[in-house]
Tab-separated table of C-alpha atoms in Angstrom:
chain	number	residue	atom	x	y	z
U	1	UNK	CA	39.496	250.152	0.261
U	2	UNK	CA	42.382	248.293	1.812
U	3	UNK	CA	42.273	247.915	5.591
U	4	UNK	CA	45.008	246.481	7.737
U	5	UNK	CA	44.510	245.188	11.350
U	6	UNK	CA	46.996	243.861	13.774
U	7	UNK	CA	46.526	241.431	16.734
U	8	UNK	CA	47.217	241.733	19.553
U	9	UNK	CA	47.329	245.408	20.234
U	10	UNK	CA	49.770	244.902	23.034
U	11	UNK	CA	51.808	241.993	24.208
U	12	UNK	CA	54.049	241.416	27.267
U	13	UNK	CA	56.353	238.417	27.432
U	14	UNK	CA	59.296	237.262	29.537
U	15	UNK	CA	62.727	237.323	28.002
U	16	UNK	CA	63.707	234.325	25.961
U	17	UNK	CA	60.213	233.533	24.722
U	18	UNK	CA	59.343	232.967	21.070
U	19	UNK	CA	56.450	235.051	19.916
U	20	UNK	CA	54.180	235.747	16.889
U	21	UNK	CA	52.644	239.032	15.809
U	22	UNK	CA	49.745	238.981	13.321
U	23	UNK	CA	48.742	241.321	10.524
U	24	UNK	CA	45.613	240.937	8.399
U	25	UNK	CA	44.586	242.833	5.270
U	26	UNK	CA	41.260	242.891	3.410
U	27	UNK	CA	42.388	243.088	-0.235
U	28	UNK	CA	44.562	240.184	-1.287
U	29	UNK	CA	45.912	241.973	-4.396
U	30	UNK	CA	48.939	243.279	-2.752
U	31	UNK	CA	52.333	244.206	-4.344
U	32	UNK	CA	54.397	243.818	-1.191
U	33	UNK	CA	54.198	243.815	2.524
U	34	UNK	CA	56.652	245.456	4.895
U	35	UNK	CA	57.223	245.034	8.683
U	36	UNK	CA	58.562	248.008	10.652
U	37	UNK	CA	59.770	248.619	14.182
U	38	UNK	CA	59.030	251.926	16.005
U	39	UNK	CA	60.754	252.959	19.207
U	40	UNK	CA	58.980	255.647	21.281
U	41	UNK	CA	59.228	259.085	19.784
U	42	UNK	CA	61.202	257.802	16.808
U	43	UNK	CA	60.705	257.091	13.171
U	44	UNK	CA	60.131	253.715	11.649
U	45	UNK	CA	62.901	251.191	10.978
U	46	UNK	CA	62.311	248.605	8.249
U	47	UNK	CA	62.715	244.991	9.425
U	48	UNK	CA	61.553	242.824	6.514
U	49	UNK	CA	59.926	243.338	3.161
U	50	UNK	CA	58.023	240.446	1.449
U	51	UNK	CA	57.319	240.676	-2.235
U	52	UNK	CA	53.980	239.388	-3.404
U	53	UNK	CA	55.592	236.358	-5.053
U	54	UNK	CA	57.437	235.285	-1.921
U	55	UNK	CA	56.161	233.287	1.015
U	56	UNK	CA	58.622	234.468	3.721
U	57	UNK	CA	61.689	236.436	4.524
U	58	UNK	CA	64.089	235.961	7.367
U	59	UNK	CA	66.647	238.306	9.115
U	60	UNK	CA	68.436	237.110	12.151
U	61	UNK	CA	65.872	236.125	14.809
U	62	UNK	CA	63.000	237.487	12.701
U	63	UNK	CA	60.934	235.568	10.183
U	64	UNK	CA	57.968	236.949	8.297
U	65	UNK	CA	55.501	234.938	6.343
U	66	UNK	CA	52.926	236.001	3.852
U	67	UNK	CA	49.681	234.207	2.798
U	68	UNK	CA	48.016	236.384	0.223
U	69	UNK	CA	44.991	234.264	-0.259
U	70	UNK	CA	44.016	234.452	3.347
U	71	UNK	CA	45.122	238.044	3.764
U	72	UNK	CA	47.509	237.343	6.551
U	73	UNK	CA	51.137	237.868	7.565
U	74	UNK	CA	52.936	236.838	10.646
U	75	UNK	CA	56.170	238.148	12.195
U	76	UNK	CA	57.913	235.508	14.314
U	77	UNK	CA	60.540	236.703	16.836
U	78	UNK	CA	62.777	233.951	18.307
U	79	UNK	CA	64.381	234.109	21.728
U	80	UNK	CA	62.949	237.579	22.548
U	81	UNK	CA	65.213	240.132	24.268
U	82	UNK	CA	64.402	243.328	26.256
U	83	UNK	CA	65.888	245.227	23.368
U	84	UNK	CA	63.048	243.982	21.176
U	85	UNK	CA	60.568	246.133	23.077
U	86	UNK	CA	58.982	248.401	20.633
U	87	UNK	CA	55.805	248.903	18.478
U	88	UNK	CA	55.751	246.638	15.439
U	89	UNK	CA	53.735	247.860	12.429
U	90	UNK	CA	52.939	246.112	9.170
U	91	UNK	CA	52.101	247.953	5.925
U	92	UNK	CA	50.761	246.724	2.570
U	93	UNK	CA	50.836	248.250	-0.863
U	94	UNK	CA	48.273	247.128	-3.304
U	95	UNK	CA	48.836	246.227	-6.921
U	96	UNK	CA	46.810	249.193	-8.199
U	97	UNK	CA	47.923	251.724	-5.628
U	98	UNK	CA	51.080	253.620	-5.049
U	99	UNK	CA	50.899	253.885	-1.283
U	100	UNK	CA	51.352	251.860	1.875
U	101	UNK	CA	48.480	251.293	4.156
U	102	UNK	CA	49.523	250.783	7.747
U	103	UNK	CA	48.107	248.749	10.566
U	104	UNK	CA	47.750	250.291	14.094
U	105	UNK	CA	50.713	248.326	15.399
U	106	UNK	CA	51.446	245.810	18.183
U	107	UNK	CA	53.195	247.279	21.196
U	108	UNK	CA	55.625	244.577	22.605
U	109	UNK	CA	57.205	244.590	26.007
U	110	UNK	CA	59.893	241.922	26.751
U	111	UNK	CA	60.505	241.712	30.443
U	112	UNK	CA	63.999	240.804	31.758
P	1	UNK	CA	75.639	258.687	5.276
P	2	UNK	CA	72.561	258.097	3.152
P	3	UNK	CA	69.146	258.757	4.766
P	4	UNK	CA	66.305	261.016	5.382
P	5	UNK	CA	66.472	264.062	7.608
P	6	UNK	CA	63.566	265.957	9.090
P	7	UNK	CA	63.658	269.291	10.903
P	8	UNK	CA	62.873	270.589	13.360
P	9	UNK	CA	62.514	267.749	15.895
P	10	UNK	CA	59.871	269.674	17.763
P	11	UNK	CA	57.727	272.576	16.358
P	12	UNK	CA	55.246	274.779	18.078
P	13	UNK	CA	52.440	276.468	16.207
P	14	UNK	CA	50.379	279.471	17.443
P	15	UNK	CA	46.702	279.817	16.593
P	16	UNK	CA	46.259	280.896	12.899
P	17	UNK	CA	49.818	280.355	12.043
P	18	UNK	CA	51.238	278.356	9.055
P	19	UNK	CA	54.288	276.236	9.776
P	20	UNK	CA	56.554	274.309	7.478
P	21	UNK	CA	58.138	270.941	8.171
P	22	UNK	CA	61.324	270.027	6.300
P	23	UNK	CA	62.127	266.669	4.744
P	24	UNK	CA	65.328	265.998	2.844
P	25	UNK	CA	66.663	262.718	1.401
P	26	UNK	CA	69.955	261.792	-0.264
P	27	UNK	CA	68.925	258.292	-1.250
P	28	UNK	CA	68.104	259.399	-4.836
P	29	UNK	CA	64.489	258.051	-4.356
P	30	UNK	CA	61.772	259.243	-6.733
P	31	UNK	CA	58.877	258.715	-4.324
P	32	UNK	CA	58.385	260.691	-1.126
P	33	UNK	CA	55.574	260.579	1.416
P	34	UNK	CA	54.184	262.515	4.431
P	35	UNK	CA	52.309	260.691	7.195
P	36	UNK	CA	50.657	261.731	10.368
P	37	UNK	CA	50.706	259.612	13.485
P	38	UNK	CA	48.351	260.089	16.466
P	39	UNK	CA	48.681	258.255	19.754
P	40	UNK	CA	47.572	254.643	19.461
P	41	UNK	CA	46.895	254.893	15.709
P	42	UNK	CA	48.574	253.795	12.634
P	43	UNK	CA	50.101	256.152	10.145
P	44	UNK	CA	47.835	258.042	7.851
P	45	UNK	CA	48.890	259.346	4.552
P	46	UNK	CA	48.831	263.194	4.040
P	47	UNK	CA	50.461	263.669	0.677
P	48	UNK	CA	52.766	261.710	-1.602
P	49	UNK	CA	54.894	262.531	-4.666
P	50	UNK	CA	56.071	260.065	-7.221
P	51	UNK	CA	58.285	262.521	-9.223
P	52	UNK	CA	59.510	266.106	-9.102
P	53	UNK	CA	56.774	268.816	-9.641
P	54	UNK	CA	54.063	266.292	-9.109
P	55	UNK	CA	52.110	265.283	-5.907
P	56	UNK	CA	48.927	263.641	-4.897
P	57	UNK	CA	46.552	264.008	-1.963
P	58	UNK	CA	46.387	261.186	0.526
P	59	UNK	CA	43.632	260.257	2.963
P	60	UNK	CA	43.880	263.421	5.198
P	61	UNK	CA	45.150	266.213	2.975
P	62	UNK	CA	42.853	268.939	4.091
P	63	UNK	CA	44.658	271.673	5.972
P	64	UNK	CA	48.044	270.671	4.564
P	65	UNK	CA	50.131	271.650	1.468
P	66	UNK	CA	53.362	270.420	-0.108
P	67	UNK	CA	55.789	271.173	-2.908
P	68	UNK	CA	58.250	269.054	-4.762
P	69	UNK	CA	60.628	271.425	-6.570
P	70	UNK	CA	63.698	269.148	-6.043
P	71	UNK	CA	64.075	265.465	-6.053
P	72	UNK	CA	65.629	265.462	-2.591
P	73	UNK	CA	63.234	267.773	-0.892
P	74	UNK	CA	59.516	267.494	0.072
P	75	UNK	CA	58.464	270.178	2.552
P	76	UNK	CA	55.010	269.989	4.296
P	77	UNK	CA	53.137	273.088	5.361
P	78	UNK	CA	50.560	272.842	8.045
P	79	UNK	CA	48.163	275.679	7.383
P	80	UNK	CA	45.776	277.508	9.746
P	81	UNK	CA	42.918	275.528	8.217
P	82	UNK	CA	44.207	272.423	9.985
P	83	UNK	CA	42.245	272.621	13.222
P	84	UNK	CA	43.896	269.787	15.032
P	85	UNK	CA	47.510	269.733	13.949
P	86	UNK	CA	49.003	268.233	17.121
P	87	UNK	CA	50.675	265.028	16.031
P	88	UNK	CA	53.791	263.262	15.103
P	89	UNK	CA	54.702	263.806	11.429
P	90	UNK	CA	56.822	261.338	9.427
P	91	UNK	CA	58.400	261.607	6.091
P	92	UNK	CA	59.499	258.582	4.053
P	93	UNK	CA	60.906	257.876	0.579
P	94	UNK	CA	60.985	254.745	-1.567
P	95	UNK	CA	62.960	253.596	-4.559
P	96	UNK	CA	60.129	252.877	-6.926
P	97	UNK	CA	61.125	250.195	-9.384
P	98	UNK	CA	64.187	249.310	-7.421
P	99	UNK	CA	65.124	245.811	-6.289
P	100	UNK	CA	63.354	245.929	-2.953
P	101	UNK	CA	61.196	249.113	-3.032
P	102	UNK	CA	61.541	249.350	0.740
P	103	UNK	CA	60.134	252.490	2.378
P	104	UNK	CA	62.629	254.387	4.432
P	105	UNK	CA	61.640	256.831	7.182
P	106	UNK	CA	62.982	260.006	8.763
P	107	UNK	CA	63.144	260.569	12.537
P	108	UNK	CA	59.948	262.581	12.642
P	109	UNK	CA	58.738	266.032	13.712
P	110	UNK	CA	56.479	266.516	16.773
P	111	UNK	CA	54.081	269.439	16.196
P	112	UNK	CA	52.506	271.038	19.288
P	113	UNK	CA	49.939	273.841	19.430
P	114	UNK	CA	50.512	276.712	21.834
């Protein structure tokens, strides 16, 4: 059964710092991986989706990489801002499944 | 505006009562999902539907029921058999077979027990 973990569980950084969030999954046979942002009491907003054939995706200050063989993905946030404060979740869908499996999330606080 | 709507935003359930959460999408997506989120935990799948008139149980389906009579609608009923229903419920849809197959989420419904 696919399991997804995220490290760290929480992270607090000063504004302007570059940071990396980690996502690990146990079954490397994934179809795609998606990173989401969740603000308190809100739904999830899609940030980046990486297809299994891709190595990375970029959107603005965000860059997500995927290493299927090692079961890892990283989300890189450049020049962090207080508005980046939120919980970041990763989710994978396996080749044989139809559903996303979510990690528990990393709660990020960017201090002004 | 294309997207997913959920209602109500807050819902209160009395002991022994069934309540229904609404989820509507105008994205023309085939697949729809219901997740439950508890504090400090990731999302857990309750039910999903790949096509109209068909749906499958997820990891925590006990005490819940769904229907999929229309492509755009996927209501979730929390039955009296669900003994711990207090949680944040999220509905999502996905364009299976589309270019990106990104999953889109609604704003959520918070269910509280009186």
